[in-house]
Amino acid sequence: MTLKHKGSIDELVYPFIYEASPLCDFEVLTDELAARLGGIAQYLEDSCADINVDIATLVELAFHLNGSIRGKQAIHERHISWLTQSYKHYQLELGDTVSSFVLPEGAAPVSELNLAKCNCKKVIRQMVALDAKGITVPRELVRFTNLLANWLFCVSMVINKRRGFPIRNFVSQSY
C-alpha cells in the first residue's frame, strides 16, 4: 500500500513527505540542520557575538541548501568562499591547540554544534544516495556541507577555548 495524503492541509506537515525518493529525506535532514543551527545562538555569550552573526547566516544557508536539489540551486561559490574565510578566521584563533582527534565535549552550545556536524554528515550521505539514484547533486552542495561540518567542529573548539574549557585528545584503540 502506498501512503498518500487525503484530507485537510492541516494534516500535512510537508508536501513531499510521502515521497519514496531519497530527495525528501535530504530535505528533512537539511531542515533538521537548520533547526539545530537556529537553536544554538541562545547559548552564546557576548564573547561569541562574532560566532552568533555567522550562525545566523548559516541558518539561512542551510535552508538554501534544503531546496537546492529539487528547486533552483541556491548554494554557490560565493557561499563556499564566505564559509572558507570564516573557517580560516576561527582556525587562526585556535592555532595549534587542536593537533589530533579531540573529544566532542563542552557546555551548550558545543554539544549542539557537534550534533549539527553529525547532521552535516547525514546530509552528505543522503547526497551520495541521491547521486547513486541518478539524481543530479551540484558539487557546490557537497563541498559546502563538508566545509560546514568542519566549520562547526572548529567553532565548537573556539568556544571551548574562549571559555577556558580543556580540550581532551582522543587516541583510538581501533585504528
XYZ file of C-alpha atoms in Angstrom:
175
model
C 0.000 0.000 0.000
C 1.275 3.472 -0.875
C 0.555 6.178 1.665
C -0.891 9.386 0.247
C -2.297 12.499 1.798
C -6.058 12.720 1.905
C -7.920 15.339 3.805
C -7.127 18.629 5.454
C -3.955 20.556 4.659
C -3.623 20.911 8.445
C -2.788 17.209 8.499
C 0.087 17.525 6.042
C 3.445 18.531 7.540
C 5.336 18.778 4.239
C 4.110 18.482 0.636
C 6.649 15.770 -0.273
C 6.519 13.775 2.988
C 5.000 10.674 1.364
C 7.519 10.581 -1.462
C 9.574 7.374 -1.706
C 12.568 9.245 -3.139
C 15.656 9.911 -1.004
C 15.191 13.551 -2.046
C 12.560 14.041 0.660
C 14.955 12.511 3.204
C 17.608 15.037 2.126
C 15.147 17.878 2.665
C 14.105 16.580 6.087
C 17.760 16.296 7.130
C 18.614 19.810 5.953
C 15.531 21.094 7.760
C 16.836 19.417 10.928
C 20.246 21.018 10.372
C 18.712 24.481 10.002
C 16.593 23.977 13.138
C 19.599 22.843 15.167
C 21.651 25.827 13.989
C 18.765 28.149 14.821
C 18.756 26.956 18.430
C 22.474 27.426 19.010
C 22.546 31.214 19.285
C 20.592 31.294 22.547
C 23.530 29.663 24.345
C 26.242 32.035 23.198
C 27.550 34.724 25.498
C 28.776 38.169 24.462
C 32.304 36.863 23.896
C 30.887 34.851 20.996
C 28.978 37.622 19.190
C 31.053 37.018 16.050
C 30.029 33.350 16.036
C 26.377 34.338 16.533
C 26.490 36.521 13.425
C 27.966 33.669 11.382
C 25.428 31.173 12.691
C 22.548 33.489 11.747
C 23.879 33.424 8.182
C 24.310 29.645 8.295
C 20.688 29.059 9.342
C 19.606 30.763 6.125
C 22.196 28.916 4.067
C 21.004 25.580 5.481
C 17.520 26.393 4.183
C 19.022 27.379 0.823
C 20.784 24.010 0.809
C 17.415 22.368 1.516
C 15.828 23.399 -1.771
C 18.938 23.353 -3.941
C 18.339 19.923 -5.471
C 14.576 19.822 -6.021
C 14.397 23.513 -6.858
C 16.808 26.165 -8.028
C 20.384 25.791 -6.773
C 20.919 28.428 -4.088
C 24.351 27.497 -2.703
C 27.117 28.905 -4.874
C 30.835 29.534 -4.921
C 30.397 32.851 -3.073
C 28.845 30.980 -0.124
C 31.715 28.497 -0.090
C 34.209 31.379 -0.217
C 32.488 33.162 2.671
C 32.437 29.972 4.764
C 36.074 29.238 3.907
C 37.112 32.711 5.098
C 35.138 32.303 8.311
C 36.643 28.845 8.868
C 40.186 30.155 8.374
C 39.480 33.014 10.807
C 38.490 30.563 13.560
C 41.331 28.178 12.706
C 43.777 31.050 13.245
C 42.226 31.709 16.640
C 42.657 28.062 17.589
C 46.256 27.978 16.489
C 47.833 24.622 17.209
C 45.621 23.788 20.209
C 43.937 21.031 18.181
C 46.544 18.746 16.655
C 44.748 15.402 16.749
C 41.305 13.912 17.258
C 39.615 15.512 20.267
C 36.574 14.502 22.252
C 33.395 16.450 21.423
C 32.917 17.892 24.898
C 31.787 21.210 26.294
C 28.799 23.061 27.664
C 25.975 24.161 25.375
C 26.110 25.064 22.560
C 29.252 22.986 21.969
C 27.255 19.755 22.082
C 24.695 21.209 19.651
C 27.482 22.302 17.300
C 28.861 18.766 17.335
C 25.388 17.347 16.671
C 24.990 19.799 13.790
C 28.304 18.461 12.467
C 26.765 14.974 12.608
C 23.707 16.352 10.769
C 26.055 17.531 8.019
C 27.468 14.016 7.704
C 23.932 12.639 7.315
C 23.162 15.276 4.678
C 26.323 14.340 2.773
C 25.430 10.644 2.948
C 21.980 11.487 1.617
C 23.546 13.384 -1.281
C 25.637 10.276 -2.014
C 22.406 8.239 -2.059
C 20.743 10.757 -4.376
C 23.703 10.653 -6.736
C 23.611 6.835 -6.702
C 19.937 7.038 -7.776
C 20.893 9.222 -10.727
C 19.652 12.491 -9.217
C 21.993 15.371 -10.024
C 23.656 16.810 -6.942
C 25.542 20.041 -7.645
C 29.140 19.721 -6.472
C 28.899 23.037 -4.603
C 26.357 21.486 -2.219
C 28.700 18.651 -1.296
C 31.661 20.998 -0.864
C 29.633 23.444 1.224
C 28.261 20.741 3.529
C 31.675 19.147 4.112
C 33.145 22.573 4.858
C 30.220 23.386 7.157
C 30.841 20.196 9.163
C 34.475 21.199 9.637
C 33.469 24.781 10.498
C 31.050 23.550 13.158
C 33.722 21.431 14.816
C 36.279 24.236 14.656
C 33.860 26.736 16.185
C 32.980 24.295 18.970
C 36.678 24.208 19.865
C 36.925 28.012 19.654
C 34.050 28.367 22.121
C 35.717 25.887 24.468
C 38.994 27.818 24.215
C 37.299 31.168 24.887
C 35.616 29.646 27.930
C 38.806 28.036 29.205
C 37.336 24.545 28.837
C 40.059 21.901 28.480
C 40.359 20.159 25.122
C 40.933 16.428 25.581
C 42.702 14.458 22.870
C 41.378 11.047 21.953
C 43.547 8.163 20.801
C 41.567 5.397 19.183
C 42.296 1.811 20.118
C 40.651 0.733 16.856
C 42.845 2.458 14.265
